[in-house]
CSV table of C-alpha atoms in Angstrom, one decimal:
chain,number,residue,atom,x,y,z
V,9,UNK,CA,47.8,131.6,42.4
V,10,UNK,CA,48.6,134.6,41.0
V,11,UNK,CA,45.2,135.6,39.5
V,12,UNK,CA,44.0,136.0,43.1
V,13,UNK,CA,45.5,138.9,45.2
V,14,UNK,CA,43.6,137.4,48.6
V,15,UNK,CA,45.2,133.5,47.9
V,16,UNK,CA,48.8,135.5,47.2
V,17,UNK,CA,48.8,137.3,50.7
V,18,UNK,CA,47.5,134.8,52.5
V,19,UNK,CA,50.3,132.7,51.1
V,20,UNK,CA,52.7,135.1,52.0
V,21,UNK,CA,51.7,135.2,55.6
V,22,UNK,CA,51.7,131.6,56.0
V,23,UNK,CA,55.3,131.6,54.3
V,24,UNK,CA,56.2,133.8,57.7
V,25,UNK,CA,55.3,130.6,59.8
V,26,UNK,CA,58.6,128.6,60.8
V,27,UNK,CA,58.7,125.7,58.6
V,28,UNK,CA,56.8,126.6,55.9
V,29,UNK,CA,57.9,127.3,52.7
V,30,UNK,CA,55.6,128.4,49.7
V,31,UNK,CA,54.7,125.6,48.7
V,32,UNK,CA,53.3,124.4,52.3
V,33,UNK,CA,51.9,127.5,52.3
V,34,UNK,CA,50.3,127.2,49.0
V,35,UNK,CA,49.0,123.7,50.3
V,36,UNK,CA,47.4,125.3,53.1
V,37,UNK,CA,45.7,128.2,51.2
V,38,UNK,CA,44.0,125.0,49.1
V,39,UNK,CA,43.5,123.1,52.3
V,40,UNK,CA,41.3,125.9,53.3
V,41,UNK,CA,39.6,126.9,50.3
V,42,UNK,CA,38.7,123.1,49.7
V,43,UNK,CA,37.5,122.2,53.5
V,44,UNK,CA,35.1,125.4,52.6
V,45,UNK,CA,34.1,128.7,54.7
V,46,UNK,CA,33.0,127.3,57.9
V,47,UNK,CA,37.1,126.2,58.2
V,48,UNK,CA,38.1,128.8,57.5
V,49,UNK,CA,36.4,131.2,59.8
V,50,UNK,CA,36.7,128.8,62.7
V,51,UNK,CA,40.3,129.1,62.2
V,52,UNK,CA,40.1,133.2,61.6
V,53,UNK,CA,38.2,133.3,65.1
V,54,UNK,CA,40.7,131.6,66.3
V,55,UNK,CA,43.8,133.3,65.0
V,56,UNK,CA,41.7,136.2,66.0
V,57,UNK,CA,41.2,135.5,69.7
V,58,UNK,CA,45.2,134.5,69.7
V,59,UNK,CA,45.9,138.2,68.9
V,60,UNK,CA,43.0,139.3,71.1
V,61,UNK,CA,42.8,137.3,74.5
V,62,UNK,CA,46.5,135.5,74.9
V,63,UNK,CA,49.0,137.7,76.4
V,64,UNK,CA,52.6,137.7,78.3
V,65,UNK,CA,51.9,137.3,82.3
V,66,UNK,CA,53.0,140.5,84.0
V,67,UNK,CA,55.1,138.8,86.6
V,68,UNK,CA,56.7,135.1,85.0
V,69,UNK,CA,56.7,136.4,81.6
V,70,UNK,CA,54.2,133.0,80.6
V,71,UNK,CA,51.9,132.8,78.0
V,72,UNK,CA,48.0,133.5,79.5
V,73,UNK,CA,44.9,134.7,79.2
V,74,UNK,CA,44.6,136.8,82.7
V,75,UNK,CA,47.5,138.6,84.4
V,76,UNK,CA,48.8,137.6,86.7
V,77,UNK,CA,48.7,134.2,85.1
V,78,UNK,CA,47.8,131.3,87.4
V,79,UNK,CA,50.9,130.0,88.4
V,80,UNK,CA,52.0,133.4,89.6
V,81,UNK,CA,48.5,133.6,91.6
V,82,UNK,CA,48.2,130.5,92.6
V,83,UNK,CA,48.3,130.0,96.4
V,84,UNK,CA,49.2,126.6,96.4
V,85,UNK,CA,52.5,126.9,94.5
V,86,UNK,CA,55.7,127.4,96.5
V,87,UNK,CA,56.7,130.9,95.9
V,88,UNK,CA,60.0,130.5,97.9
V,89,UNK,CA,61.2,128.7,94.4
V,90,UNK,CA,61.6,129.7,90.9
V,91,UNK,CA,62.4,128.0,88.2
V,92,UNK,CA,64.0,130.0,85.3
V,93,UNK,CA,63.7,129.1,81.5
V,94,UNK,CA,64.3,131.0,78.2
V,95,UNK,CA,61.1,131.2,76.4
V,96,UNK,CA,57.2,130.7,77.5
V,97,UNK,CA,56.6,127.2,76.1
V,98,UNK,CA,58.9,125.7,78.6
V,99,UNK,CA,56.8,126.4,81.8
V,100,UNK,CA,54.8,123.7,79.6
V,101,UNK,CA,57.3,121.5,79.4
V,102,UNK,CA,58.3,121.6,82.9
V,103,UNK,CA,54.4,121.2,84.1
V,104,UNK,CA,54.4,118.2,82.5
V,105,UNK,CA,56.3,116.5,84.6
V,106,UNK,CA,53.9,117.0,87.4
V,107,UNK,CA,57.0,117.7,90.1
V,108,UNK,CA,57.6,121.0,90.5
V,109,UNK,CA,55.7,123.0,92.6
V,110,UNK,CA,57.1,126.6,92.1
V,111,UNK,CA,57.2,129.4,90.4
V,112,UNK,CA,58.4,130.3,86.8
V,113,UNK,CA,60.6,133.3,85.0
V,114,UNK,CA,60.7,133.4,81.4
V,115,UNK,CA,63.7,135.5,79.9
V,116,UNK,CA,62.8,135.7,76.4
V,117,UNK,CA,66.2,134.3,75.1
V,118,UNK,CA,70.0,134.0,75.9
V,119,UNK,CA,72.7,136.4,76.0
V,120,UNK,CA,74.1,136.1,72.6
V,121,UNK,CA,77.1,137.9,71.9
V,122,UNK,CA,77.3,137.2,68.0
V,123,UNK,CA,74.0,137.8,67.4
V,124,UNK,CA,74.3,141.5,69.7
V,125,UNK,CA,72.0,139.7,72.4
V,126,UNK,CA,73.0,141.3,75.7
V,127,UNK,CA,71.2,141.1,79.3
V,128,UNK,CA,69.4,144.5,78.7
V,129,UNK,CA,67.4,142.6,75.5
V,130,UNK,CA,66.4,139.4,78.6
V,131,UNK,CA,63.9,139.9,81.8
V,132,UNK,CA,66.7,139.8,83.9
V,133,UNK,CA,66.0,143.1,85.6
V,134,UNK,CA,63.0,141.7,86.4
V,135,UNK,CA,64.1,138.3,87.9
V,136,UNK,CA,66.6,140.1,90.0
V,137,UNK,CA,63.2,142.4,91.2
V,138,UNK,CA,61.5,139.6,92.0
V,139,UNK,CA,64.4,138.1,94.2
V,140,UNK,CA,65.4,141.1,96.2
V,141,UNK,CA,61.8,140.9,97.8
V,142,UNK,CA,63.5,138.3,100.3
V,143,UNK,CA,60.8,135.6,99.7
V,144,UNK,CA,62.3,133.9,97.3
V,145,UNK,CA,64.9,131.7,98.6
V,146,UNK,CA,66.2,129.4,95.5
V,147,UNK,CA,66.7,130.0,92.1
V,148,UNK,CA,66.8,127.0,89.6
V,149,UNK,CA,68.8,128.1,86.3
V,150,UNK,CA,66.8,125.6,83.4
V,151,UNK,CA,68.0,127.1,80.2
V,152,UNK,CA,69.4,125.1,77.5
V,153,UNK,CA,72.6,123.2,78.0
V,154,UNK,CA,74.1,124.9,75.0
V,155,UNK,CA,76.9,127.7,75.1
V,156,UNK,CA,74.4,130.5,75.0
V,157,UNK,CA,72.6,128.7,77.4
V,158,UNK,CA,75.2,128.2,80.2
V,159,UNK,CA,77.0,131.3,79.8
V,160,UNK,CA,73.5,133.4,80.5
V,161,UNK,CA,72.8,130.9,84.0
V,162,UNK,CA,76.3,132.2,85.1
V,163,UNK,CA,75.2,135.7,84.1
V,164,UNK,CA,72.4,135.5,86.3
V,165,UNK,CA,74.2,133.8,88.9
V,166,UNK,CA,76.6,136.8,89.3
V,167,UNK,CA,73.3,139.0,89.1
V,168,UNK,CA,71.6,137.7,92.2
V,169,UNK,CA,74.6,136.1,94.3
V,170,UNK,CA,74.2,139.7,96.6
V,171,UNK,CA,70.9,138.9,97.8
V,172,UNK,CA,71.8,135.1,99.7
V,173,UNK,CA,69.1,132.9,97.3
V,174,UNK,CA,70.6,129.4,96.4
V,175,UNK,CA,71.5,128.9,92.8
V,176,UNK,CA,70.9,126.5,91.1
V,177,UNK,CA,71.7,124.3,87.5
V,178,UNK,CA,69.1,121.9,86.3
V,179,UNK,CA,71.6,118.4,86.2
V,180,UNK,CA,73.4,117.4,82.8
V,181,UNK,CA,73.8,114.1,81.7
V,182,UNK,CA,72.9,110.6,80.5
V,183,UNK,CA,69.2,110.8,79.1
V,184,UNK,CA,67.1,108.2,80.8
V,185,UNK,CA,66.8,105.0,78.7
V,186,UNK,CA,69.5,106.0,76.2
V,187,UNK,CA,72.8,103.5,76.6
V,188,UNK,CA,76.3,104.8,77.2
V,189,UNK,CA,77.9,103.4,74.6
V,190,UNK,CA,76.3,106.2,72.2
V,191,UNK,CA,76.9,109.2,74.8
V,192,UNK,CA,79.3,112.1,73.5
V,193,UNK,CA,82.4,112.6,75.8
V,194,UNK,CA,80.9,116.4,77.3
V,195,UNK,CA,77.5,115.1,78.2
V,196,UNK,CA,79.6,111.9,80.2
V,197,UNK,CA,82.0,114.5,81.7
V,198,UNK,CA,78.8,116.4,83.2
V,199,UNK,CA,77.4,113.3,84.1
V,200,UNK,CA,80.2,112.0,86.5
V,201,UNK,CA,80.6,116.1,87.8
V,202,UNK,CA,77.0,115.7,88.8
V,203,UNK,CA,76.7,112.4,90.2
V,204,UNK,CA,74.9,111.8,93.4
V,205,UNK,CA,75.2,109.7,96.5
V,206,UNK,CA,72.4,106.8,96.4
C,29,UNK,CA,76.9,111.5,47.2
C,30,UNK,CA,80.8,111.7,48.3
C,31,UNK,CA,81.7,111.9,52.1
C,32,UNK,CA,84.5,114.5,53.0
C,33,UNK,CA,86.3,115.0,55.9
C,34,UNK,CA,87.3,117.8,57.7
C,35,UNK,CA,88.8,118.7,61.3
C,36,UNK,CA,86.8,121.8,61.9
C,37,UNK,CA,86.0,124.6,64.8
C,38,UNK,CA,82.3,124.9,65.7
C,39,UNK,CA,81.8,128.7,65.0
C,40,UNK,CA,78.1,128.8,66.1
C,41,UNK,CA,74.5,126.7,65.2
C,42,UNK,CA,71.4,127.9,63.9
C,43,UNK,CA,67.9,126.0,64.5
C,44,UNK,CA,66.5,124.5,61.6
C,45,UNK,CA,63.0,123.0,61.4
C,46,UNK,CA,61.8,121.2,64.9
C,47,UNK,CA,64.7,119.1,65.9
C,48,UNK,CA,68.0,120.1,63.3
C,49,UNK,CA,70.3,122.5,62.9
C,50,UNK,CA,72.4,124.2,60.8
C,51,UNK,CA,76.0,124.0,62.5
C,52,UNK,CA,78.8,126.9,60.8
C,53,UNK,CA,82.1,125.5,61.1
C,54,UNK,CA,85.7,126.6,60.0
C,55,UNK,CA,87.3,123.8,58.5
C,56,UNK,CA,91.4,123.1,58.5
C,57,UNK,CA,90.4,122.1,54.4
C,58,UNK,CA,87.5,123.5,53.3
C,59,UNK,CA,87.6,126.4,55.4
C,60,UNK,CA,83.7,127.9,56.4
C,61,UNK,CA,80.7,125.8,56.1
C,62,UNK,CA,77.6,125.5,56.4
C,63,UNK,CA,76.3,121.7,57.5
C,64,UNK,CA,72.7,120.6,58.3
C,65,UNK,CA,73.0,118.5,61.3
C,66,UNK,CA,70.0,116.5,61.1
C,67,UNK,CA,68.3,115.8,64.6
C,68,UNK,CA,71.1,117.6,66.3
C,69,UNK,CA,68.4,118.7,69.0
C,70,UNK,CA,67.4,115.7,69.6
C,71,UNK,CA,68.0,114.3,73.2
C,72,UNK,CA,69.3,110.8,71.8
C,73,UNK,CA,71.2,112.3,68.8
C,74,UNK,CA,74.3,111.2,68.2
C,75,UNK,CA,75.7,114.4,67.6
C,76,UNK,CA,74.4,116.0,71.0
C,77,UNK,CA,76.7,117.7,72.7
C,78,UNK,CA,79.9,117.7,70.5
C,79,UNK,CA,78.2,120.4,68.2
C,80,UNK,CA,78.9,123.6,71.2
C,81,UNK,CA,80.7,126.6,69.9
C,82,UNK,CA,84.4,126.4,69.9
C,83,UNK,CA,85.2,122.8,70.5
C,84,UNK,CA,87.7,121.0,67.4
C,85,UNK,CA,85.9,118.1,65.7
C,86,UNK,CA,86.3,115.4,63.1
C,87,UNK,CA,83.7,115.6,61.0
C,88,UNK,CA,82.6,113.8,58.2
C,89,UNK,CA,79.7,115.3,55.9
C,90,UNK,CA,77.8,114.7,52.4
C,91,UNK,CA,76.5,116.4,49.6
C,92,UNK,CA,76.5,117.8,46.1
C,93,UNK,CA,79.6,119.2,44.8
C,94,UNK,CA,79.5,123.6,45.2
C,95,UNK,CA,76.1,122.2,47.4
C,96,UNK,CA,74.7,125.1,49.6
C,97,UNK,CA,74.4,123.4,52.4
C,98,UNK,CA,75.5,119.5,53.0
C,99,UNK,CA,74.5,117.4,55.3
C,100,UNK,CA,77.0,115.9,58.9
C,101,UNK,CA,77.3,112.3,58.9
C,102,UNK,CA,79.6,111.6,61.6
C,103,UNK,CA,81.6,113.8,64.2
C,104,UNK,CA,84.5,113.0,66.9
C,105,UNK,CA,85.7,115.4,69.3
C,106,UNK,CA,89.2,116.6,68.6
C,107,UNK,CA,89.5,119.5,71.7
C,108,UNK,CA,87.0,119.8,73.8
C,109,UNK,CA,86.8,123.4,75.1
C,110,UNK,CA,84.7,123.6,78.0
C,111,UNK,CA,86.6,125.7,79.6
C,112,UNK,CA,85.4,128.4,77.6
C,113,UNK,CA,81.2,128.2,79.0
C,114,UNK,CA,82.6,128.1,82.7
C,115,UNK,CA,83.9,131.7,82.4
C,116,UNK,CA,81.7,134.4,81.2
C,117,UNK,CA,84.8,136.5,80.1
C,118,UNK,CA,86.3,133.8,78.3
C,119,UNK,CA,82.8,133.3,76.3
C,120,UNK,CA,82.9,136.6,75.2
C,121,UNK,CA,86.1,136.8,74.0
C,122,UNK,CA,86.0,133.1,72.5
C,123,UNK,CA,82.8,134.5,70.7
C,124,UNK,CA,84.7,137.9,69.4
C,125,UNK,CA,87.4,135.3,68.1
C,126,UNK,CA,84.2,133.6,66.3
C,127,UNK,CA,83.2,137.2,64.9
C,128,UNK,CA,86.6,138.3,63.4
C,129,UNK,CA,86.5,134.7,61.2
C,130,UNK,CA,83.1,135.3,60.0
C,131,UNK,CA,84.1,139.3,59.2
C,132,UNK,CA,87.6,138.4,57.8
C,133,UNK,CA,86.5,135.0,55.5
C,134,UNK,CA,84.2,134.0,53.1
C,135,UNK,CA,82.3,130.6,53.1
C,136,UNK,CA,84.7,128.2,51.7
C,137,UNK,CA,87.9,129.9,51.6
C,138,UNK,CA,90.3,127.8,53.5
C,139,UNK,CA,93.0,129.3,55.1
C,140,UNK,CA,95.2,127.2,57.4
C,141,UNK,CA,97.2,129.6,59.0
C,142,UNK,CA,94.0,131.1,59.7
C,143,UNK,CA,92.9,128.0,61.3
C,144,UNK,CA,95.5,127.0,63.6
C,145,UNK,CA,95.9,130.7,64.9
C,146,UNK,CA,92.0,130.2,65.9
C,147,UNK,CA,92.7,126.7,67.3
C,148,UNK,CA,95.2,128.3,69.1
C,149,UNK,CA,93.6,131.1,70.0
C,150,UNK,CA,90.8,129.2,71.6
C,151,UNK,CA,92.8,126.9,73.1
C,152,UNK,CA,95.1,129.3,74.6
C,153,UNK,CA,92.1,131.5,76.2
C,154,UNK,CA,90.7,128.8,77.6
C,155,UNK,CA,93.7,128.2,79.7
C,156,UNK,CA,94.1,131.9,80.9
C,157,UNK,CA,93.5,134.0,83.9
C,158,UNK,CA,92.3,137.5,84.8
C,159,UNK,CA,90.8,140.1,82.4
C,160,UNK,CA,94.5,141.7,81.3
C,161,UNK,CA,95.5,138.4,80.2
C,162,UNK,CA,92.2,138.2,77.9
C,163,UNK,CA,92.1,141.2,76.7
C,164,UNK,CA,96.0,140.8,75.6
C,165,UNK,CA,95.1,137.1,74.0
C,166,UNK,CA,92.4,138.9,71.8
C,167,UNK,CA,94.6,141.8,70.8
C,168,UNK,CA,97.5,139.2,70.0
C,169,UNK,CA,94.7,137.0,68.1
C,170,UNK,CA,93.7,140.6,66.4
C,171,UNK,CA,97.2,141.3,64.8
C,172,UNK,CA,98.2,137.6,64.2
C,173,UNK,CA,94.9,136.8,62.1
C,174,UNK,CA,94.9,140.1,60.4
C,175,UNK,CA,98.4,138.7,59.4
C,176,UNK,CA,96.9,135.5,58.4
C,177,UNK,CA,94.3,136.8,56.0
C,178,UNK,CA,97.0,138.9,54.1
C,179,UNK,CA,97.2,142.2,56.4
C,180,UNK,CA,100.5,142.5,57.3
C,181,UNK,CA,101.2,145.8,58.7
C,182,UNK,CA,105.0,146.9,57.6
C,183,UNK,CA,106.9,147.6,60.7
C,184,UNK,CA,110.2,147.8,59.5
C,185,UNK,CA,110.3,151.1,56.9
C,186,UNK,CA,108.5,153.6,56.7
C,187,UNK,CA,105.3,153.3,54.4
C,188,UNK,CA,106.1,156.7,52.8
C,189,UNK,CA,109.8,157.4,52.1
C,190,UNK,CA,110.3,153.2,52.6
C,191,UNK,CA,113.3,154.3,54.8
C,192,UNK,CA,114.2,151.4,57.5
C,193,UNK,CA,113.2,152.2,60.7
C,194,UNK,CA,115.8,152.6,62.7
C,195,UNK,CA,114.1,152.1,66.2
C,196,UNK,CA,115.6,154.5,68.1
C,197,UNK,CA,112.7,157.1,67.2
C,198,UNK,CA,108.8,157.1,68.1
C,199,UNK,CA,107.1,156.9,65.2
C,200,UNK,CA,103.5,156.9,63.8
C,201,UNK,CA,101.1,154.0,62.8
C,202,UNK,CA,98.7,154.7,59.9
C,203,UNK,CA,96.0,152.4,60.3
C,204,UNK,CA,94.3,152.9,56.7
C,205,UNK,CA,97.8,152.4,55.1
C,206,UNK,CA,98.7,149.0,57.5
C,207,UNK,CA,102.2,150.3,58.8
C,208,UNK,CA,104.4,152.9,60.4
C,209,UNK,CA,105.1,156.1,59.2
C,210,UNK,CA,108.7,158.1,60.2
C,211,UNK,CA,108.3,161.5,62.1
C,212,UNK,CA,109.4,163.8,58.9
C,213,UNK,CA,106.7,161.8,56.9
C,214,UNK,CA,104.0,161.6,59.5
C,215,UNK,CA,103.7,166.0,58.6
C,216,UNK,CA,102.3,164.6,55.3
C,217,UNK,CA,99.5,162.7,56.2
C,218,UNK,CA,96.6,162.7,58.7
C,219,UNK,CA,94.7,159.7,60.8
C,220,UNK,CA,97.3,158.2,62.5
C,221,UNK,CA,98.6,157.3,65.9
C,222,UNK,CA,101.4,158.2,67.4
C,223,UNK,CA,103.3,155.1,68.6
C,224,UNK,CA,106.2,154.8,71.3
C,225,UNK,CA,109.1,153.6,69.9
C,226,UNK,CA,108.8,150.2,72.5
C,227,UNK,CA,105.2,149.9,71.2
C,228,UNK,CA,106.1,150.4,67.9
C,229,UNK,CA,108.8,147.1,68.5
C,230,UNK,CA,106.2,145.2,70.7
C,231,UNK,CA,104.2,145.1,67.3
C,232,UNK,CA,106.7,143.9,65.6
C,233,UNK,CA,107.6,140.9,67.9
C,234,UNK,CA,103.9,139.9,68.1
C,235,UNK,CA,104.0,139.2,64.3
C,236,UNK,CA,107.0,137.0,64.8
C,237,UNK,CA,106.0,135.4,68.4
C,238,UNK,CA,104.0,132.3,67.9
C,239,UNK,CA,100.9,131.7,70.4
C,240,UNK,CA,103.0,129.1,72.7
C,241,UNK,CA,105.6,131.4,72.9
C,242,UNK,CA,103.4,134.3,73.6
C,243,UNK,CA,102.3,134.7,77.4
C,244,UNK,CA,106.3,134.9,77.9
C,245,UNK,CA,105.8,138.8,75.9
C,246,UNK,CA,103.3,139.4,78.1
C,247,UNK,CA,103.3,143.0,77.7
C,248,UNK,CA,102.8,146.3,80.5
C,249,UNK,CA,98.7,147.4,80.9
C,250,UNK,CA,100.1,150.9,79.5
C,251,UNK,CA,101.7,149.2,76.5
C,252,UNK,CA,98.4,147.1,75.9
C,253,UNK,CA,96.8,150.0,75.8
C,254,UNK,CA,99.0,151.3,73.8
C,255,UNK,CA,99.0,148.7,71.0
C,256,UNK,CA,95.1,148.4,71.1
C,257,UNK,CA,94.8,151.7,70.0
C,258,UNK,CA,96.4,150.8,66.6
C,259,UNK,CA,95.3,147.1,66.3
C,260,UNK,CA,91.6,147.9,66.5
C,261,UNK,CA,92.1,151.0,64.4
C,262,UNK,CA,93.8,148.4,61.9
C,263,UNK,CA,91.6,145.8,62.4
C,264,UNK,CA,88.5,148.4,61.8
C,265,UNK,CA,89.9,149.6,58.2
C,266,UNK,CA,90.8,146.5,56.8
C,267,UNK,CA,87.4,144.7,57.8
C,268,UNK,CA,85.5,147.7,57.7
C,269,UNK,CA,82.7,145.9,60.6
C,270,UNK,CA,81.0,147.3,63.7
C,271,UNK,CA,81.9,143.8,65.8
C,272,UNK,CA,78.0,143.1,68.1
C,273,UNK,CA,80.7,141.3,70.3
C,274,UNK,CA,82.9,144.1,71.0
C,275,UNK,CA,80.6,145.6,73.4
C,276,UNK,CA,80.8,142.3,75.8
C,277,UNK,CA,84.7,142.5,76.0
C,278,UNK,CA,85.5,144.1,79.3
């Protein structure tokens, strides 16, 4: 490897790739040279057009390619709802599910206090823009279930209890299919706090 | 591979890979670790929700002897803490808590007094009210732990001529030396903080007061203020860190 300069850098910027260490990287780099130039360049266009064309949606903070993305301008989305999540790739995960009909707010992270994180370093200014407008009439708190997470939905909570929108906390609790016998003690505790009439 | 056991305090948890992560805990016997909990992310894994900052856990983990990282096997909750992520304030704190361990002890260097004064601690925030109260766990926490690690600060003579302190006198705190300096001595030396001779005696109780018996010492907001002065000047010259959690702390 080291007898070529090009194979060594393009090593190092696969190395920069979560999950891959140099010798996944190095596997790559002979991937590529073996499957030959067309590979290669398809995958350079496309790395390419990555940089070039996919960018951050002005409003939601969502990955797209035109701006406002098209969630945000979409007239048949509810825009009386919006769902809030900590990083672009779960609007994704929530569109999968086919249910929900509103809008999105990505926050690029969770307050952190041991790694310096505060609210200034989150599109939280933002969010609380967006619900002062008065259209907006219920905010859906979908971060993570983990400390980081549930201490920035109460953040945000405080944040935009002034302006009358109901808060909400996607539910905690049994995962669907799983048996109860193998559920921890916190994730049954939030289970029976959230339980709902049938 | 041999299995060890552990009760432990989650500090924090790191992602690793797609669905694992690297969980730092602060062990009653092996003090701070590092452990890869494999598929920890994982909506059916068995160690789901157990592995959240501050809650006290069994744990049993694996791996070569002086091993970087091992890997969990098992884990039981000792004390939950959940108290702690419904209060903002009480996060932050419980997180500045989190800081002054990784600041004031290296990765497997148990210390048990250490240990229980962080159980404690946690414990004992979880269970208060109002932002005085916090604010006077953490600067209790500060002095006791400090304590714990082998920072003492002498309260009862003075540091220079080593003359008991008679306590009828206000006298000085030198925060670079760890202790209190007499009024005729304080002339010789510069960077300290004059103290109130109540103050001065408050510090001294804190070091013998244990946590249960601590909201009964409860001091004044003018004597917290007081004390904090010297703590955190104490606290910054023995662990010489700019704490990213300070700022949160209201």
């Amino acid at each position: 490897m080291e007898s070529s300069q090009t194979l060594l850098k393009l090593t190092e910027e696969l190395q920069k790739l979560p999950g891959i260490g140099k010798k996944t990287a190095e596997r790559l780099v002979y991937f590529l040279l073996k499957a030959g130039k067309k590979e290669a360049q398809s995958l350079a266009l496309r790395l390419n057009e990555l940089a070039e064309k996919v960018i951050l949606c002005k409003i939601c903070g969502g990955i797209t390619e035109a701006n406002p993305c098209a969630i945000c301008s979409s007239s048949a989305r509810d825009k009386s709802m919006i769902c809030v999540v900590e990083q672009p790739l779960d609007i994704a995960i929530f569109e999968r599910t086919n249910r929900f009909q509103g809008l999105y707010h990505v926050l690029m992270g969770t307050l952190s206090p041991l790694e310096g994180v505060g609210p200034e370093s989150l599109r939280i200014d933002e969010l609380v823009e967006r619900v002062k407008d008065g259209k907006v009439k219920e905010v859906i708190l979908a971060t993570n279930p983990t400390m980081d997470g549930e201490a920035t939905s109460l953040y945000i909570s405080k944040q935009i209890k002034e302006f009358g929108v109901r808060t909400t906390r996607i539910a905690r609790g049994v995962p669907v299919g799983s048996d109860l016998e193998f559920v921890d003690e916190i994730t049954l505790m939030k289970s029976l706090e959230g339980r709902q009439d049938i | 591979m041999p299995l060890y056991n552990d009760t432990a305090l989650v500090l924090r948890h790191y992602d690793l890979a797609e669905s694992d992560r690297i969980v730092s805990f602060f062990g009653r016997r092996y003090g701070r670790i590092r452990v890869v909990a494999k598929g920890a992310k994982k909506l059916k894994s068995r160690f789901a929700g157990r592995l959240e900052p501050f809650h006290s856990l069994d744990i049993v983990f694996f791996g070569k002897e002086n091993a970087n990282l091992v890997k969990l096997s098992s884990v039981e909750m000792s004390t939950s803490r959940t108290g702690i992520s419904a209060d903002l304030e009480k996060f932050y704190h419980a997180s500045y808590m989190v800081e002054m361990v990784e600041a004031g002890l290296r990765e497997g260097d148990p210390n048990l007094t250490a240990f229980d004064l962080v159980a404690k601690g946690l414990s004992w925030l979880e269970r208060q009210t109002g932002s005085k109260d916090l604010e006077w766990v953490t600067r209790f926490f500060d002095l006791k732990f400090l304590s714990a690690l082998g920072y003492r600060p002498m309260l009862e003579r003075c540091l220079l001529c080593k003359k008991e302190w008679s306590g009828d006198t206000d006298p000085f705190f030198d925060p670079l030396a760890g202790g209190l300096l007499c009024r005729r001595c304080s002339d010789k030396k510069t960077g300290f903080i004059p103290l109130s001779k109540g103050a001065a005696k408050f510090l001294g109780k804190i070091l013998i007061t244990d946590f249960e018996m601590a909201e009964r010492l409860k001091p004044s907001q003018s004597l917290l203020e007081e004390i904090s002065r010297s703590i955190l000047a104490f606290r910054n010259a023995r662990l010489q860190k700019v704490f990213k959690t300070e700022r949160f702390l209201a």
